[in-house]
GROMACS .gro file of C-alpha atoms in nm:
model
  322
    1MET     CA    1  13.303   6.723  15.807
    2LEU     CA    2  13.367   6.365  15.696
    3LEU     CA    3  13.002   6.326  15.683
    4THR     CA    4  12.970   6.657  15.482
    5VAL     CA    5  13.202   6.545  15.239
    6PHE     CA    6  13.068   6.209  15.205
    7LEU     CA    7  12.713   6.372  15.144
    8LEU     CA    8  12.819   6.589  14.893
    9SER     CA    9  13.040   6.330  14.712
   10ILE     CA   10  12.681   6.092  14.712
   11LEU     CA   11  12.471   6.440  14.563
   12ALA     CA   12  12.728   6.516  14.284
   13ALA     CA   13  12.741   6.150  14.185
   14CYS     CA   14  12.366   6.146  14.150
   15GLY     CA   15  12.400   6.471  13.934
   16LYS     CA   16  12.629   6.287  13.706
   17GLU     CA   17  12.393   5.984  13.679
   18SER     CA   18  12.040   6.179  13.591
   19GLU     CA   19  12.267   6.350  13.326
   20ALA     CA   20  12.392   6.032  13.192
   21ASP     CA   21  12.056   5.880  13.196
   22ILE     CA   22  11.935   6.153  12.933
   23LYS     CA   23  11.666   5.991  12.741
   24GLU     CA   24  11.552   6.262  12.515
   25VAL     CA   25  11.765   6.526  12.359
   26ASN     CA   26  11.569   6.870  12.291
   27ILE     CA   27  11.675   7.032  11.985
   28GLY     CA   28  11.627   7.416  11.929
   29TYR     CA   29  11.656   7.664  11.572
   30PHE     CA   30  11.482   7.917  11.391
   31PRO     CA   31  11.255   7.824  11.101
   32ASN     CA   32  11.471   8.054  10.858
   33LEU     CA   33  11.710   7.997  10.644
   34THR     CA   34  12.039   8.082  10.868
   35HIS     CA   35  11.928   7.759  11.030
   36ILE     CA   36  11.958   7.555  10.720
   37THR     CA   37  12.215   7.301  10.889
   38THR     CA   38  11.963   7.195  11.170
   39ILE     CA   39  11.690   7.220  10.920
   40VAL     CA   40  11.854   6.989  10.662
   41ALA     CA   41  11.948   6.743  10.960
   42LEU     CA   42  11.609   6.712  11.076
   43GLU     CA   43  11.494   6.660  10.710
   44ASN     CA   44  11.743   6.401  10.637
   45GLY     CA   45  11.731   6.184  10.944
   46TYR     CA   46  12.071   6.261  11.017
   47PHE     CA   47  11.995   6.330  11.407
   48LYS     CA   48  11.768   5.994  11.470
   49GLU     CA   49  12.109   5.818  11.230
   50ALA     CA   50  12.341   5.959  11.492
   51PHE     CA   51  12.144   5.918  11.833
   52SER     CA   52  12.093   5.567  11.972
   53ASP     CA   53  11.747   5.440  11.948
   54ASP     CA   54  11.657   5.476  12.316
   55ILE     CA   55  11.718   5.873  12.273
   56GLU     CA   56  11.419   6.017  12.166
   57ILE     CA   57  11.472   6.372  11.945
   58LYS     CA   58  11.241   6.657  12.032
   59THR     CA   59  11.229   6.975  11.863
   60LYS     CA   60  11.117   7.361  11.933
   61THR     CA   61  11.116   7.661  11.726
   62VAL     CA   62  11.145   7.988  11.839
   63SER     CA   63  11.148   8.324  11.671
   64ASN     CA   64  11.465   8.517  11.838
   65GLY     CA   65  11.757   8.448  12.012
   66GLY     CA   66  11.623   8.560  12.357
   67LEU     CA   67  11.377   8.309  12.341
   68PHE     CA   68  11.610   8.041  12.261
   69MET     CA   69  11.849   8.130  12.589
   70GLU     CA   70  11.554   8.153  12.781
   71ALA     CA   71  11.422   7.818  12.687
   72MET     CA   72  11.793   7.648  12.720
   73ALA     CA   73  11.775   7.812  13.098
   74THR     CA   74  11.459   7.613  13.135
   75LYS     CA   75  11.612   7.282  12.967
   76SER     CA   76  11.335   7.346  12.717
   77ILE     CA   77  11.629   7.329  12.466
   78ASP     CA   78  11.967   7.125  12.508
   79VAL     CA   79  12.137   7.218  12.216
   80GLY     CA   80  12.076   7.385  11.854
   81THR     CA   81  12.187   7.700  11.648
   82VAL     CA   82  12.157   8.056  11.756
   83GLY     CA   83  12.317   8.361  11.656
   84PRO     CA   84  12.619   8.470  11.893
   85GLY     CA   85  12.453   8.785  11.992
   86PRO     CA   86  12.174   8.640  12.247
   87LEU     CA   87  12.437   8.389  12.370
   88LEU     CA   88  12.717   8.651  12.443
   89ASN     CA   89  12.475   8.869  12.627
   90ILE     CA   90  12.379   8.550  12.846
   91PHE     CA   91  12.727   8.370  12.863
   92VAL     CA   92  12.859   8.661  13.082
   93LYS     CA   93  12.611   8.637  13.338
   94ASP     CA   94  12.562   8.257  13.304
   95PRO     CA   95  12.866   8.088  13.183
   96ARG     CA   96  12.662   7.740  13.143
   97TYR     CA   97  12.630   7.771  12.773
   98HIS     CA   98  12.884   7.671  12.527
   99ILE     CA   99  12.975   7.719  12.151
  100ILE     CA  100  13.038   7.356  12.004
  101SER     CA  101  13.057   7.448  11.649
  102GLY     CA  102  12.963   7.726  11.362
  103ALA     CA  103  12.729   7.661  11.158
  104VAL     CA  104  12.634   7.952  10.880
  105ASN     CA  105  12.866   8.283  10.831
  106GLY     CA  106  12.693   8.561  10.653
  107GLY     CA  107  12.325   8.553  10.579
  108ALA     CA  108  12.290   8.896  10.690
  109VAL     CA  109  12.245   9.218  10.478
  110LEU     CA  110  12.128   9.587  10.529
  111VAL     CA  111  11.880   9.685  10.311
  112THR     CA  112  11.721  10.050  10.289
  113SER     CA  113  11.377  10.154  10.210
  114ASP     CA  114  11.308  10.361   9.839
  115HIS     CA  115  11.170  10.642  10.022
  116SER     CA  116  11.465  10.696  10.281
  117ASN     CA  117  11.690  10.848  10.016
  118ILE     CA  118  11.987  10.671  10.200
  119SER     CA  119  12.273  10.585   9.960
  120SER     CA  120  12.572  10.550  10.190
  121LEU     CA  121  12.646  10.419  10.562
  122LYS     CA  122  12.680  10.776  10.656
  123ASP     CA  123  12.318  10.854  10.527
  124LEU     CA  124  12.179  10.660  10.826
  125ASP     CA  125  12.233  10.954  11.035
  126GLY     CA  126  11.911  11.046  11.205
  127LYS     CA  127  11.724  10.747  11.048
  128LYS     CA  128  11.543  10.496  11.204
  129VAL     CA  129  11.678  10.105  11.172
  130ALA     CA  130  11.483   9.820  11.230
  131ILE     CA  131  11.657   9.504  11.390
  132PRO     CA  132  11.501   9.188  11.460
  133VAL     CA  133  11.527   9.227  11.856
  134ILE     CA  134  11.738   9.443  12.093
  135GLY     CA  135  12.092   9.246  12.145
  136SER     CA  136  12.042   9.034  11.813
  137THR     CA  137  12.356   8.942  11.589
  138GLN     CA  138  12.230   9.178  11.366
  139ASP     CA  139  12.181   9.476  11.598
  140VAL     CA  140  12.582   9.404  11.684
  141MET     CA  141  12.632   9.391  11.291
  142LEU     CA  142  12.488   9.712  11.251
  143ARG     CA  143  12.634   9.845  11.551
  144LYS     CA  144  12.993   9.761  11.353
  145ALA     CA  145  12.905   9.901  11.034
  146LEU     CA  146  12.815  10.241  11.203
  147GLN     CA  147  13.148  10.248  11.394
  148GLU     CA  148  13.315  10.260  11.053
  149VAL     CA  149  13.148  10.611  10.994
  150ASP     CA  150  13.169  10.729  11.324
  151LEU     CA  151  12.767  10.704  11.389
  152LYS     CA  152  12.622  10.555  11.708
  153PRO     CA  153  12.246  10.460  11.796
  154THR     CA  154  12.064  10.689  12.002
  155THR     CA  155  12.087  10.443  12.305
  156ASN     CA  156  12.453  10.553  12.284
  157GLY     CA  157  12.473  10.897  12.255
  158GLY     CA  158  12.416  10.898  11.892
  159THR     CA  159  12.210  10.976  11.625
  160VAL     CA  160  12.063  10.649  11.460
  161GLU     CA  161  11.740  10.486  11.601
  162LEU     CA  162  11.707  10.145  11.652
  163PHE     CA  163  11.385   9.997  11.610
  164ALA     CA  164  11.283   9.643  11.717
  165ALA     CA  165  11.083   9.443  11.477
  166ALA     CA  166  11.028   9.070  11.386
  167PRO     CA  167  11.179   9.023  11.043
  168ALA     CA  168  10.841   8.919  10.875
  169ASP     CA  169  10.706   9.237  10.981
  170THR     CA  170  10.970   9.460  10.819
  171ALA     CA  171  10.828   9.455  10.459
  172THR     CA  172  10.500   9.643  10.608
  173LEU     CA  173  10.679   9.882  10.780
  174PHE     CA  174  10.898   9.949  10.455
  175ILE     CA  175  10.571   9.982  10.262
  176GLN     CA  176  10.416  10.209  10.564
  177LYS     CA  177  10.769  10.453  10.538
  178SER     CA  178  10.755  10.335  10.942
  179VAL     CA  179  11.130  10.282  10.940
  180ASP     CA  180  11.392  10.375  10.655
  181ALA     CA  181  11.646  10.051  10.688
  182THR     CA  182  11.678   9.754  10.844
  183ALA     CA  183  11.960   9.504  10.936
  184THR     CA  184  11.806   9.143  10.890
  185GLN     CA  185  11.889   8.785  10.802
  186GLU     CA  186  11.785   8.623  10.477
  187PRO     CA  187  11.543   8.534  10.314
  188TRP     CA  188  11.388   8.870  10.462
  189GLY     CA  189  11.656   9.092  10.315
  190TYR     CA  190  11.593   8.960   9.939
  191ILE     CA  191  11.209   8.960  10.018
  192LEU     CA  192  11.236   9.368  10.108
  193GLU     CA  193  11.439   9.396   9.764
  194SER     CA  194  11.164   9.197   9.581
  195GLN     CA  195  10.844   9.299   9.737
  196ALA     CA  196  10.893   9.620   9.924
  197ASP     CA  197  11.133   9.826   9.694
  198GLY     CA  198  11.412   9.784   9.936
  199ASN     CA  199  11.790   9.843   9.798
  200LEU     CA  200  12.059   9.652   9.931
  201LEU     CA  201  12.281   9.896  10.090
  202LEU     CA  202  12.537   9.634  10.211
  203ASP     CA  203  12.540   9.265  10.106
  204TRP     CA  204  12.654   8.969  10.319
  205GLU     CA  205  13.042   9.000  10.162
  206SER     CA  206  13.049   9.386  10.316
  207PHE     CA  207  12.802   9.405  10.586
  208ALA     CA  208  13.023   9.383  10.961
  209TRP     CA  209  13.286   9.135  10.942
  210GLY     CA  210  13.227   9.064  10.567
  211LYS     CA  211  13.200   8.650  10.488
  212ASP     CA  212  13.355   8.611  10.832
  213SER     CA  213  13.071   8.738  10.991
  214THR     CA  214  12.936   8.464  11.203
  215ASN     CA  215  12.559   8.460  11.176
  216THR     CA  216  12.467   8.135  11.338
  217VAL     CA  217  12.654   7.894  11.579
  218VAL     CA  218  12.571   7.556  11.719
  219VAL     CA  219  12.531   7.591  12.138
  220ALA     CA  220  12.502   7.369  12.397
  221ARG     CA  221  12.399   7.365  12.765
  222GLU     CA  222  12.616   7.216  13.023
  223GLY     CA  223  12.445   6.964  13.148
  224PHE     CA  224  12.437   6.813  12.786
  225LEU     CA  225  12.776   6.859  12.759
  226GLU     CA  226  12.878   6.638  12.991
  227ASN     CA  227  12.767   6.322  12.813
  228ASP     CA  228  13.025   6.323  12.531
  229GLU     CA  229  12.831   6.032  12.347
  230LEU     CA  230  12.509   6.267  12.292
  231THR     CA  231  12.744   6.568  12.184
  232LYS     CA  232  12.904   6.341  11.955
  233ALA     CA  233  12.575   6.241  11.810
  234TYR     CA  234  12.471   6.591  11.762
  235LEU     CA  235  12.818   6.699  11.622
  236THR     CA  236  12.823   6.427  11.378
  237ALA     CA  237  12.459   6.493  11.211
  238HIS     CA  238  12.540   6.850  11.197
  239MET     CA  239  12.856   6.809  11.050
  240LYS     CA  240  12.659   6.571  10.793
  241ALA     CA  241  12.444   6.837  10.716
  242VAL     CA  242  12.693   7.070  10.630
  243GLN     CA  243  12.836   6.847  10.372
  244PHE     CA  244  12.504   6.779  10.238
  245ILE     CA  245  12.414   7.119  10.186
  246GLU     CA  246  12.783   7.199  10.042
  247GLN     CA  247  12.754   6.937   9.785
  248HIS     CA  248  12.352   6.912   9.707
  249PRO     CA  249  12.275   7.317   9.725
  250GLU     CA  250  11.951   7.303   9.524
  251GLU     CA  251  11.822   6.971   9.752
  252SER     CA  252  11.896   7.145  10.053
  253GLN     CA  253  11.694   7.476   9.974
  254GLU     CA  254  11.381   7.231   9.850
  255LEU     CA  255  11.415   7.067  10.208
  256VAL     CA  256  11.410   7.428  10.370
  257ILE     CA  257  11.148   7.522  10.193
  258HIS     CA  258  10.955   7.207  10.264
  259HIS     CA  259  11.026   7.207  10.608
  260ILE     CA  260  10.892   7.596  10.669
  261LYS     CA  261  10.591   7.499  10.483
  262GLU     CA  262  10.498   7.198  10.730
  263LEU     CA  263  10.589   7.437  11.045
  264THR     CA  264  10.441   7.736  10.930
  265GLY     CA  265  10.187   7.684  10.661
  266LYS     CA  266  10.346   7.977  10.463
  267GLU     CA  267  10.555   7.842  10.111
  268ILE     CA  268  10.866   8.074  10.057
  269ASP     CA  269  10.928   8.141   9.694
  270LYS     CA  270  11.191   7.903   9.543
  271GLU     CA  271  11.361   8.210   9.376
  272GLU     CA  272  11.388   8.404   9.711
  273VAL     CA  273  11.546   8.100   9.901
  274GLU     CA  274  11.803   8.092   9.597
  275VAL     CA  275  11.905   8.441   9.624
  276ALA     CA  276  11.945   8.393   9.979
  277PHE     CA  277  12.140   8.132   9.983
  278SER     CA  278  12.362   8.297   9.780
  279ARG     CA  279  12.433   8.514  10.040
  280LEU     CA  280  12.533   8.254  10.306
  281GLN     CA  281  12.816   7.996  10.379
  282VAL     CA  282  12.787   7.704  10.563
  283THR     CA  283  13.042   7.589  10.811
  284THR     CA  284  13.154   7.387  11.126
  285LEU     CA  285  13.446   7.627  11.185
  286VAL     CA  286  13.427   7.908  11.410
  287ASN     CA  287  13.587   8.276  11.418
  288GLU     CA  288  13.679   8.309  11.774
  289GLN     CA  289  13.831   8.651  11.702
  290VAL     CA  290  13.495   8.750  11.533
  291ILE     CA  291  13.311   8.660  11.838
  292GLN     CA  292  13.541   8.838  12.075
  293GLU     CA  293  13.497   9.127  11.886
  294MET     CA  294  13.127   9.126  11.898
  295ALA     CA  295  13.151   9.049  12.250
  296THR     CA  296  13.309   9.368  12.310
  297ILE     CA  297  13.059   9.607  12.095
  298SER     CA  298  12.772   9.426  12.338
  299GLU     CA  299  12.961   9.551  12.628
  300GLU     CA  300  13.004   9.885  12.469
  301ALA     CA  301  12.611   9.849  12.376
  302GLY     CA  302  12.526   9.781  12.743
  303TYR     CA  303  12.396   9.473  12.684
  304ALA     CA  304  12.655   9.291  12.846
  305LYS     CA  305  12.859   9.396  13.213
  306SER     CA  306  13.182   9.233  13.023
  307ALA     CA  307  13.369   9.145  12.722
  308ASP     CA  308  13.534   8.820  12.907
  309ILE     CA  309  13.418   8.527  12.707
  310ASP     CA  310  13.713   8.271  12.832
  311GLY     CA  311  13.499   7.960  12.882
  312LEU     CA  312  13.254   8.018  12.615
  313PHE     CA  313  13.446   7.778  12.340
  314ARG     CA  314  13.404   7.399  12.357
  315LEU     CA  315  13.537   7.291  12.037
  316GLU     CA  316  13.698   6.973  12.153
  317LEU     CA  317  13.497   6.743  12.056
  318LEU     CA  318  13.436   6.884  11.690
  319GLU     CA  319  13.797   6.869  11.662
  320SER     CA  320  13.813   6.508  11.766
  321LEU     CA  321  13.540   6.412  11.518
  322GLU     CA  322  13.710   6.572  11.202
   0.00000   0.00000   0.00000
C-alpha cells in the first residue's frame, strides 16, 4: 500500500514537472474580426513581450469552434479565443477547459436575404436559416431569438430549419436563394448587406442578449493553467491588446486587414471592417449569467447533456492582474 502511494506520488510529481517544463505555447484563434484581440496581440508583439525568451510561441487558426476544441483536446492549442457555444458543449463532458477572460461581446447579427420577404422574427416561421456550424455560438443566439417569438428549430419539433454553412459561403447561398436568412458573425453580416442584398433584421445590439451577447472568450486547457506564469503572460498580452484596440480603433482595424491578408491572401475591404468593428465591443469582462443561459439553451437543443457549468470560470488570475 505504501509502495503504491509512493509510486503514485512520483508519477504525479513527474506530471507536474512536465507541465512546468513547457517550452512552447500554442495559441489558437479564427482569422476573423471577432478574434481581434488575439490578432492585435500577435501583430503588436504583445505575446512575444509577455512570455519569457525561452518560450516559443506557435499559432494555429481554425474555421470553427468544433475544430478549435478538437485541437485543444489533442494539445495542438493550449490557449486562445473561441466562442462559448462549442466550449459549453465540450465542457459538460470533459471539464478540462476553462474560460479565463472575456474577449469580444456582440459582433453577431441576424441578416435576411432580399428574396425571403422576412420583415420580423415571426416571419422566420417555415424558413431556412444558415448558421456557421451546429452548436456554434450563433446557433445558440438564434435559438434565444426564436424563443422570444415562440418559434423552434425543426430539430426540436419547430418550423425553422437550421442549415450549417461556412460564413464565407453565405453570400453565394443568398444569391442562389438557397437560404432565407443567416445568424452570422462580423464582418460577414455587413458583407451580406453590401454584396448580396442582405437586410439587417437584428443588429448586434438587439440580437439575442444584445450588447451582453458573449461572442468570444479566452479559453485555456487545464494543463496550461497549472503554470500561473504562462497564464499570466497570456492574459497580460490579451489585456494590452484590449486596451490598444479601445484607444486605437482605426489602427487596430488596419492590423486585422493586414493579418488576414497575410494568412489567406484575401484583403478585406476597409469599409466592411470599419462597419463591422462598430458592431462589437472588446472586453476582458465575462458575463457569467449570459453564458449560463447559453448553456441552458445548448442543453435544450440536445447539444449538451447538462447545463451544469460549475467550475467553467477560472478568472482569479485575470482579476489578480487588473
